[in-house]
Amino acid sequence: MFNVKTMTYGYDDISIRPSDRSFVRHRSQCVTMKGNNLPIFTAPMSTVIDERNYSIFSKNHIIPILPRNIDMATRNEYLLDGKWVAYSLSEFDSMIRKNDRFDNTVHVLIDIANGNMDAIFRLCEIAKKKYGKDGIVLMTGNIANPETYKYCCNAGIDFVRCGVGGGCGCLTTSNTGIHYGIVNLLSEIYEMKKSYEPSGDIACVTKVIADGGIRNYTDVIKALALGADYVMIGSVLSRLVESCAKTYAYDKNGKTVYIDTLKNGTSVRESEDGFTISDSKGIYGYDRLYKIFYGMASKKGQEDLFGKKKGTSEGTEKHLECTTNIDKWTKNMNDYLSSAMSYCDIDNINDFNPDNVDTFIMSPNLINSINK
């Protein structure tokens, strides 16, 4: 007997309704930043972020997280400098056993696919008790059951990644059947979050990060409108010139040419005909650049993490066309987000949520008509 409770939906299934009247005269009035950053985290993936481009993302107002494939000494150095760093559950367990205190606030992502494990909640409770509420900032996930959110709040977890199986490099859903439509997941968690805020009966009100399935600017905007506090992005950022994904092009003879876009002295910029590259060899151009992207649970992702393939792959490799430079992408993201906010008569990103924004399910015909 099937236990089908409801239909769940993805980003393509919804649209945002503008307000009946907007008093925002120009999108430049809209504040899209939370602090000094857009509400965006990099996914902790070896084809997105490493030591060479960490500061590039940070300077462009995207919050970077150093992934687990980076050696422990470097990750610890970044951690003690107040930067976001990813650790496995066992690495986190070892950390809180060895360190009695930290001189400054540290930011830890416990990077594990199955974010509803009880062991995570127990360790987070121990860490918060040991280092204090503000001594350690914790991010966990991923979760795909709205009810798991209350355990995150009770454990004192500051941020939780929401969404399983939706990522470009992820095969979890296609191979296990585990999934929960992101529209329903974010909406249901937002309602739970609102009920927790005034109660004071929980350790904290965990911030929500929409993670997986982001393909464009509009998905980011929809995730925020549905109640996400932040959005985590992998493949879209991997396609930027400044990502650390392996980059290649084809020369006029069709031969593959690999390009280190992060090498000192190398400049790669968009041009009318594609990309112009300047390095010690001179100035030359290619019509297209490509990036090799893969999930961290893929064969190559496991090799990055462990030096070899350790288990059954739940990720895949894709060759993606490079889109643009990070500064142009960030400007576009800021402009599209502020434009959407102006349509909804909202001038501050903190108010861009389901309390102030209406979203609607679209018919298949309507979806087809507007997806260009």
Tab-separated table of C-alpha atoms in Angstrom:
chain	number	residue	atom	x	y	z
A	1	MET	CA	0.000	0.000	0.000
A	2	PHE	CA	1.372	3.390	-0.980
A	3	ASN	CA	1.748	6.092	1.655
A	4	VAL	CA	1.526	9.170	-0.575
A	5	LYS	CA	0.743	12.201	1.534
A	6	THR	CA	1.240	15.076	-0.851
A	7	MET	CA	2.682	16.236	-4.154
A	8	THR	CA	6.085	17.889	-3.828
A	9	TYR	CA	7.562	20.455	-6.187
A	10	GLY	CA	10.841	21.848	-7.494
A	11	TYR	CA	11.978	25.329	-8.496
A	12	ASP	CA	10.669	25.016	-12.055
A	13	ASP	CA	7.150	24.415	-10.759
A	14	ILE	CA	6.713	27.804	-9.097
A	15	SER	CA	6.690	31.502	-9.884
A	16	ILE	CA	6.806	34.609	-7.708
A	17	ARG	CA	3.891	37.038	-7.740
A	18	PRO	CA	4.801	40.739	-7.746
A	19	SER	CA	3.131	43.012	-5.233
A	20	ASP	CA	0.056	44.939	-6.289
A	21	ARG	CA	1.969	48.188	-5.694
A	22	SER	CA	5.663	48.818	-5.210
A	23	PHE	CA	7.170	51.868	-3.547
A	24	VAL	CA	10.702	50.870	-4.578
A	25	ARG	CA	11.592	53.384	-7.276
A	26	HIS	CA	14.795	51.704	-8.425
A	27	ARG	CA	16.475	48.382	-7.676
A	28	SER	CA	19.536	50.245	-6.418
A	29	GLN	CA	17.488	50.965	-3.273
A	30	CYS	CA	17.389	47.265	-2.448
A	31	VAL	CA	19.863	45.859	0.070
A	32	THR	CA	20.807	42.369	-1.114
A	33	MET	CA	23.706	41.796	1.254
A	34	LYS	CA	23.732	40.102	4.631
A	35	GLY	CA	26.625	41.850	6.260
A	36	ASN	CA	29.219	42.112	3.518
A	37	ASN	CA	28.026	39.097	1.549
A	38	LEU	CA	25.312	37.960	-0.769
A	39	PRO	CA	23.281	35.179	0.912
A	40	ILE	CA	25.345	32.566	-0.934
A	41	PHE	CA	27.800	29.876	0.183
A	42	THR	CA	30.121	27.960	-2.104
A	43	ALA	CA	29.552	24.232	-2.004
A	44	PRO	CA	32.585	22.592	-0.323
A	45	MET	CA	33.648	20.831	-3.514
A	46	SER	CA	37.091	20.220	-4.963
A	47	THR	CA	35.922	21.484	-8.370
A	48	VAL	CA	34.742	24.796	-6.899
A	49	ILE	CA	36.992	26.033	-4.108
A	50	ASP	CA	40.515	25.608	-2.735
A	51	GLU	CA	43.272	27.734	-1.165
A	52	ARG	CA	44.044	29.511	-4.457
A	53	ASN	CA	40.608	31.038	-5.002
A	54	TYR	CA	39.214	31.226	-1.458
A	55	SER	CA	39.936	34.946	-1.239
A	56	ILE	CA	38.618	35.537	-4.777
A	57	PHE	CA	35.161	34.276	-3.797
A	58	SER	CA	35.297	36.155	-0.515
A	59	LYS	CA	36.211	39.448	-2.211
A	60	ASN	CA	33.269	38.941	-4.566
A	61	HIS	CA	30.837	38.684	-1.639
A	62	ILE	CA	30.287	34.919	-1.803
A	63	ILE	CA	30.989	32.974	1.399
A	64	PRO	CA	33.589	30.259	0.679
A	65	ILE	CA	33.943	26.965	2.550
A	66	LEU	CA	37.259	25.134	2.324
A	67	PRO	CA	36.445	21.509	1.377
A	68	ARG	CA	37.537	18.279	3.021
A	69	ASN	CA	40.005	17.295	0.292
A	70	ILE	CA	42.387	20.042	1.478
A	71	ASP	CA	45.037	18.769	3.889
A	72	MET	CA	44.228	18.948	7.585
A	73	ALA	CA	47.011	21.403	8.483
A	74	THR	CA	45.732	23.955	5.967
A	75	ARG	CA	42.132	23.489	7.027
A	76	ASN	CA	43.052	23.982	10.674
A	77	GLU	CA	44.960	27.140	9.769
A	78	TYR	CA	41.927	28.554	7.980
A	79	LEU	CA	39.670	27.507	10.852
A	80	LEU	CA	41.715	29.365	13.451
A	81	ASP	CA	41.631	32.418	11.196
A	82	GLY	CA	37.829	32.507	11.482
A	83	LYS	CA	37.102	31.078	8.028
A	84	TRP	CA	34.541	28.418	7.127
A	85	VAL	CA	36.075	24.946	6.883
A	86	ALA	CA	34.575	21.500	6.183
A	87	TYR	CA	35.353	18.406	8.275
A	88	SER	CA	34.051	14.862	8.298
A	89	LEU	CA	32.081	13.638	11.304
A	90	SER	CA	35.054	11.659	12.607
A	91	GLU	CA	37.382	14.642	12.094
A	92	PHE	CA	34.969	16.854	14.009
A	93	ASP	CA	34.747	14.298	16.820
A	94	SER	CA	38.549	14.255	17.053
A	95	MET	CA	38.676	18.060	17.000
A	96	ILE	CA	36.403	18.567	19.984
A	97	ARG	CA	38.222	15.851	21.929
A	98	LYS	CA	41.637	17.473	21.377
A	99	ASN	CA	40.806	21.179	21.717
A	100	ASP	CA	39.711	22.469	25.100
A	101	ARG	CA	39.191	25.973	23.765
A	102	PHE	CA	39.621	28.255	20.743
A	103	ASP	CA	40.972	31.786	21.029
A	104	ASN	CA	38.490	33.066	18.448
A	105	THR	CA	35.133	31.958	17.067
A	106	VAL	CA	35.546	29.054	14.661
A	107	HIS	CA	33.211	28.133	11.776
A	108	VAL	CA	32.782	24.409	11.128
A	109	LEU	CA	30.805	22.563	8.484
A	110	ILE	CA	30.274	18.916	9.352
A	111	ASP	CA	30.196	17.755	5.755
A	112	ILE	CA	28.179	14.580	5.563
A	113	ALA	CA	25.511	13.526	3.075
A	114	ASN	CA	23.142	11.981	5.627
A	115	GLY	CA	22.395	14.937	7.869
A	116	ASN	CA	19.719	13.285	10.007
A	117	MET	CA	22.183	11.010	11.834
A	118	ASP	CA	21.736	11.176	15.592
A	119	ALA	CA	25.516	11.190	16.060
A	120	ILE	CA	25.642	14.659	14.471
A	121	PHE	CA	23.155	16.122	16.926
A	122	ARG	CA	24.904	14.596	19.920
A	123	LEU	CA	28.332	15.898	18.882
A	124	CYS	CA	26.969	19.360	18.148
A	125	GLU	CA	25.373	19.508	21.605
A	126	ILE	CA	28.715	18.550	23.145
A	127	ALA	CA	30.594	21.167	21.095
A	128	LYS	CA	28.171	23.973	21.965
A	129	LYS	CA	28.343	23.092	25.645
A	130	LYS	CA	32.139	22.940	25.554
A	131	TYR	CA	32.888	26.096	23.549
A	132	GLY	CA	29.832	28.197	24.287
A	133	LYS	CA	27.075	29.422	22.014
A	134	ASP	CA	29.323	31.903	20.206
A	135	GLY	CA	32.619	30.057	20.515
A	136	ILE	CA	31.837	27.731	17.626
A	137	VAL	CA	29.478	28.261	14.682
A	138	LEU	CA	28.154	24.984	13.282
A	139	MET	CA	26.737	23.993	9.909
A	140	THR	CA	25.414	20.489	9.222
A	141	GLY	CA	23.215	18.676	6.715
A	142	ASN	CA	22.049	17.652	4.301
A	143	ILE	CA	18.500	16.953	5.427
A	144	ALA	CA	15.415	16.089	3.366
A	145	ASN	CA	12.750	15.688	6.038
A	146	PRO	CA	11.195	18.855	7.500
A	147	GLU	CA	10.887	17.198	10.918
A	148	THR	CA	14.685	16.904	11.132
A	149	TYR	CA	14.871	20.677	11.433
A	150	LYS	CA	13.671	20.626	15.055
A	151	TYR	CA	16.584	18.348	16.011
A	152	CYS	CA	19.000	20.859	14.462
A	153	CYS	CA	17.491	23.644	16.558
A	154	ASN	CA	17.576	21.581	19.749
A	155	ALA	CA	21.227	20.656	19.130
A	156	GLY	CA	22.271	24.304	18.770
A	157	ILE	CA	23.214	23.958	15.104
A	158	ASP	CA	23.526	27.408	13.518
A	159	PHE	CA	23.042	26.482	9.840
A	160	VAL	CA	21.550	23.428	8.157
A	161	ARG	CA	21.812	22.489	4.482
A	162	CYS	CA	18.444	21.406	3.108
A	163	GLY	CA	18.014	19.180	0.071
A	164	VAL	CA	19.163	15.693	-0.893
A	165	GLY	CA	19.721	14.405	-4.409
A	166	GLY	CA	19.119	17.624	-6.312
A	167	GLY	CA	22.689	18.596	-7.123
A	168	CYS	CA	24.153	18.564	-10.632
A	169	GLY	CA	26.886	16.126	-9.575
A	170	CYS	CA	24.691	13.981	-7.304
A	171	LEU	CA	23.196	10.566	-8.097
A	172	THR	CA	21.671	9.866	-4.679
A	173	THR	CA	18.038	10.236	-5.697
A	174	SER	CA	18.385	8.464	-9.028
A	175	ASN	CA	20.029	5.476	-7.295
A	176	THR	CA	18.257	5.387	-3.909
A	177	GLY	CA	14.881	7.055	-4.456
A	178	ILE	CA	15.485	9.397	-1.502
A	179	HIS	CA	14.232	12.940	-2.157
A	180	TYR	CA	11.844	15.637	-0.965
A	181	GLY	CA	10.748	18.439	-3.285
A	182	ILE	CA	12.741	21.540	-2.389
A	183	VAL	CA	9.719	23.851	-2.610
A	184	ASN	CA	7.843	21.857	0.029
A	185	LEU	CA	10.955	21.295	2.123
A	186	LEU	CA	11.819	24.991	2.388
A	187	SER	CA	8.195	26.066	2.867
A	188	GLU	CA	7.456	23.547	5.607
A	189	ILE	CA	10.678	24.287	7.460
A	190	TYR	CA	9.959	28.024	7.247
A	191	GLU	CA	6.610	27.510	8.991
A	192	MET	CA	8.310	25.458	11.704
A	193	LYS	CA	10.985	28.113	12.082
A	194	LYS	CA	8.394	30.853	12.594
A	195	SER	CA	6.728	28.861	15.366
A	196	TYR	CA	10.075	28.402	17.130
A	197	GLU	CA	11.278	32.002	17.060
A	198	PRO	CA	9.044	33.435	19.800
A	199	SER	CA	9.014	30.328	22.013
A	200	GLY	CA	12.502	30.359	23.499
A	201	ASP	CA	12.199	26.639	24.246
A	202	ILE	CA	15.022	25.552	21.944
A	203	ALA	CA	18.785	26.006	21.864
A	204	CYS	CA	18.706	28.198	18.740
A	205	VAL	CA	16.726	28.954	15.597
A	206	THR	CA	18.790	27.258	12.922
A	207	LYS	CA	19.348	29.197	9.688
A	208	VAL	CA	18.293	27.387	6.521
A	209	ILE	CA	20.546	26.858	3.489
A	210	ALA	CA	18.942	25.672	0.250
A	211	ASP	CA	21.469	23.244	-1.201
A	212	GLY	CA	21.337	21.418	-4.525
A	213	GLY	CA	19.553	21.929	-7.817
A	214	ILE	CA	20.570	25.563	-8.328
A	215	ARG	CA	21.044	26.063	-12.073
A	216	ASN	CA	20.640	29.803	-12.562
A	217	TYR	CA	19.935	33.155	-10.929
A	218	THR	CA	16.195	32.572	-10.690
A	219	ASP	CA	16.622	29.385	-8.627
A	220	VAL	CA	18.592	31.373	-6.052
A	221	ILE	CA	15.854	34.002	-5.920
A	222	LYS	CA	13.079	31.420	-5.612
A	223	ALA	CA	14.922	29.606	-2.804
A	224	LEU	CA	15.147	32.849	-0.814
A	225	ALA	CA	11.503	33.684	-1.509
A	226	LEU	CA	10.534	30.243	-0.183
A	227	GLY	CA	12.222	30.917	3.138
A	228	ALA	CA	15.871	29.963	2.778
A	229	ASP	CA	18.243	32.254	4.665
A	230	TYR	CA	21.112	31.329	2.340
A	231	VAL	CA	21.722	29.316	-0.811
A	232	MET	CA	24.628	26.927	-1.448
A	233	ILE	CA	25.882	26.611	-5.027
A	234	GLY	CA	28.178	24.072	-6.673
A	235	SER	CA	28.049	23.539	-10.439
A	236	VAL	CA	27.056	27.123	-11.303
A	237	LEU	CA	30.122	28.432	-9.469
A	238	SER	CA	32.288	25.658	-10.883
A	239	ARG	CA	31.540	27.016	-14.369
A	240	LEU	CA	33.109	30.387	-13.522
A	241	VAL	CA	36.586	31.190	-14.834
A	242	GLU	CA	37.945	31.489	-11.298
A	243	SER	CA	36.741	28.108	-10.020
A	244	CYS	CA	39.407	25.518	-9.283
A	245	ALA	CA	37.822	22.953	-11.625
A	246	LYS	CA	40.188	21.707	-14.321
A	247	THR	CA	39.832	23.967	-17.364
A	248	TYR	CA	40.405	23.119	-21.000
A	249	ALA	CA	39.749	24.353	-24.527
A	250	TYR	CA	40.212	23.119	-28.087
A	251	ASP	CA	42.771	24.695	-30.401
A	252	LYS	CA	42.179	25.255	-34.128
A	253	ASN	CA	43.277	21.689	-34.837
A	254	GLY	CA	40.811	20.247	-32.326
A	255	LYS	CA	43.535	19.374	-29.830
A	256	THR	CA	42.690	19.650	-26.132
A	257	VAL	CA	44.585	22.440	-24.365
A	258	TYR	CA	44.540	22.595	-20.557
A	259	ILE	CA	44.614	26.047	-18.953
A	260	ASP	CA	45.460	26.908	-15.337
A	261	THR	CA	43.094	29.839	-14.799
A	262	LEU	CA	44.382	30.359	-11.247
A	263	LYS	CA	48.106	30.395	-12.043
A	264	ASN	CA	49.908	33.545	-10.974
A	265	GLY	CA	50.331	35.871	-13.927
A	266	THR	CA	47.428	34.379	-15.878
A	267	SER	CA	44.428	36.531	-16.765
A	268	VAL	CA	41.271	35.115	-18.353
A	269	ARG	CA	38.532	37.511	-19.418
A	270	GLU	CA	35.443	37.301	-21.553
A	271	SER	CA	35.656	38.845	-25.008
A	272	GLU	CA	33.244	39.278	-27.893
A	273	ASP	CA	34.543	36.074	-29.451
A	274	GLY	CA	34.847	33.965	-26.284
A	275	PHE	CA	37.689	34.276	-23.803
A	276	THR	CA	40.999	36.150	-24.000
A	277	ILE	CA	43.871	34.614	-22.088
A	278	SER	CA	47.016	36.473	-21.135
A	279	ASP	CA	50.005	34.716	-19.573
A	280	SER	CA	53.790	34.493	-19.840
A	281	LYS	CA	53.452	32.973	-23.320
A	282	GLY	CA	51.466	35.877	-24.720
A	283	ILE	CA	47.850	36.765	-25.454
A	284	TYR	CA	45.540	34.323	-27.183
A	285	GLY	CA	41.888	33.408	-27.267
A	286	TYR	CA	39.422	30.526	-27.482
A	287	ASP	CA	35.793	30.449	-28.532
A	288	ARG	CA	34.860	28.339	-25.520
A	289	LEU	CA	36.346	27.115	-22.270
A	290	TYR	CA	35.195	24.013	-20.416
A	291	LYS	CA	35.299	22.895	-16.785
A	292	ILE	CA	35.429	19.334	-15.428
A	293	PHE	CA	32.910	19.169	-12.587
A	294	TYR	CA	32.058	16.232	-10.346
A	295	GLY	CA	30.282	15.513	-7.085
A	296	MET	CA	32.285	14.672	-3.974
A	297	ALA	CA	30.582	11.260	-3.792
A	298	SER	CA	31.665	10.456	-7.354
A	299	LYS	CA	34.666	8.264	-8.137
A	300	LYS	CA	36.899	11.304	-8.677
A	301	GLY	CA	35.465	13.043	-5.626
A	302	GLN	CA	36.302	10.032	-3.467
A	303	GLU	CA	39.806	10.011	-4.930
A	304	ASP	CA	40.196	13.694	-3.980
A	305	LEU	CA	39.069	12.924	-0.421
A	306	PHE	CA	40.709	9.572	0.246
A	307	GLY	CA	43.278	9.044	-2.491
A	308	LYS	CA	41.210	6.198	-3.924
A	309	LYS	CA	37.638	5.161	-4.607
A	310	LYS	CA	36.289	3.861	-1.282
A	311	GLY	CA	32.691	2.892	-1.973
A	312	THR	CA	29.754	2.870	-4.334
A	313	SER	CA	29.579	6.161	-6.188
A	314	GLU	CA	26.606	8.469	-5.609
A	315	GLY	CA	28.022	11.219	-7.798
A	316	THR	CA	28.854	11.854	-11.410
A	317	GLU	CA	31.327	13.765	-13.569
A	318	LYS	CA	30.244	16.361	-16.112
A	319	HIS	CA	32.056	18.578	-18.578
A	320	LEU	CA	30.440	22.019	-18.356
A	321	GLU	CA	30.935	25.027	-20.573
A	322	CYS	CA	32.564	27.919	-18.736
A	323	THR	CA	30.175	30.861	-18.478
A	324	THR	CA	31.818	34.055	-17.234
A	325	ASN	CA	34.138	35.691	-14.709
A	326	ILE	CA	33.154	35.757	-11.059
A	327	ASP	CA	32.839	39.547	-10.857
A	328	LYS	CA	30.362	39.592	-13.749
A	329	TRP	CA	28.368	36.707	-12.276
A	330	THR	CA	28.203	38.395	-8.889
A	331	LYS	CA	27.032	41.669	-10.422
A	332	ASN	CA	24.346	39.848	-12.398
A	333	MET	CA	23.222	37.946	-9.297
A	334	ASN	CA	23.000	41.157	-7.305
A	335	ASP	CA	21.087	42.957	-10.074
A	336	TYR	CA	18.590	40.143	-10.679
A	337	LEU	CA	17.969	39.699	-6.956
A	338	SER	CA	17.453	43.421	-6.371
A	339	SER	CA	15.171	43.579	-9.415
A	340	ALA	CA	13.018	40.729	-8.050
A	341	MET	CA	12.875	42.448	-4.672
A	342	SER	CA	11.739	45.707	-6.279
A	343	TYR	CA	8.869	43.903	-8.059
A	344	CYS	CA	7.773	42.612	-4.657
A	345	ASP	CA	8.036	46.027	-2.923
A	346	ILE	CA	10.853	44.802	-0.673
A	347	ASP	CA	14.013	46.812	-0.119
A	348	ASN	CA	15.865	44.567	2.348
A	349	ILE	CA	16.889	40.945	1.778
A	350	ASN	CA	15.898	40.039	5.339
A	351	ASP	CA	12.259	40.712	4.407
A	352	PHE	CA	12.340	38.654	1.206
A	353	ASN	CA	10.541	35.608	2.593
A	354	PRO	CA	7.130	33.881	2.524
A	355	ASP	CA	5.668	36.393	4.982
A	356	ASN	CA	6.044	39.080	2.322
A	357	VAL	CA	6.314	37.157	-0.963
A	358	ASP	CA	3.687	34.970	-2.622
A	359	THR	CA	4.681	32.002	-4.772
A	360	PHE	CA	2.403	29.935	-7.011
A	361	ILE	CA	2.435	26.507	-8.607
A	362	MET	CA	2.469	26.770	-12.407
A	363	SER	CA	0.811	24.507	-14.957
A	364	PRO	CA	3.093	22.480	-17.264
A	365	ASN	CA	2.014	24.605	-20.245
A	366	LEU	CA	2.928	27.808	-18.409
A	367	ILE	CA	6.271	26.364	-17.361
A	368	ASN	CA	7.074	25.527	-20.974
A	369	SER	CA	6.050	28.975	-22.176
A	370	ILE	CA	8.342	30.945	-19.841
A	371	ASN	CA	11.423	28.698	-19.736
A	372	LYS	CA	13.530	30.227	-22.495
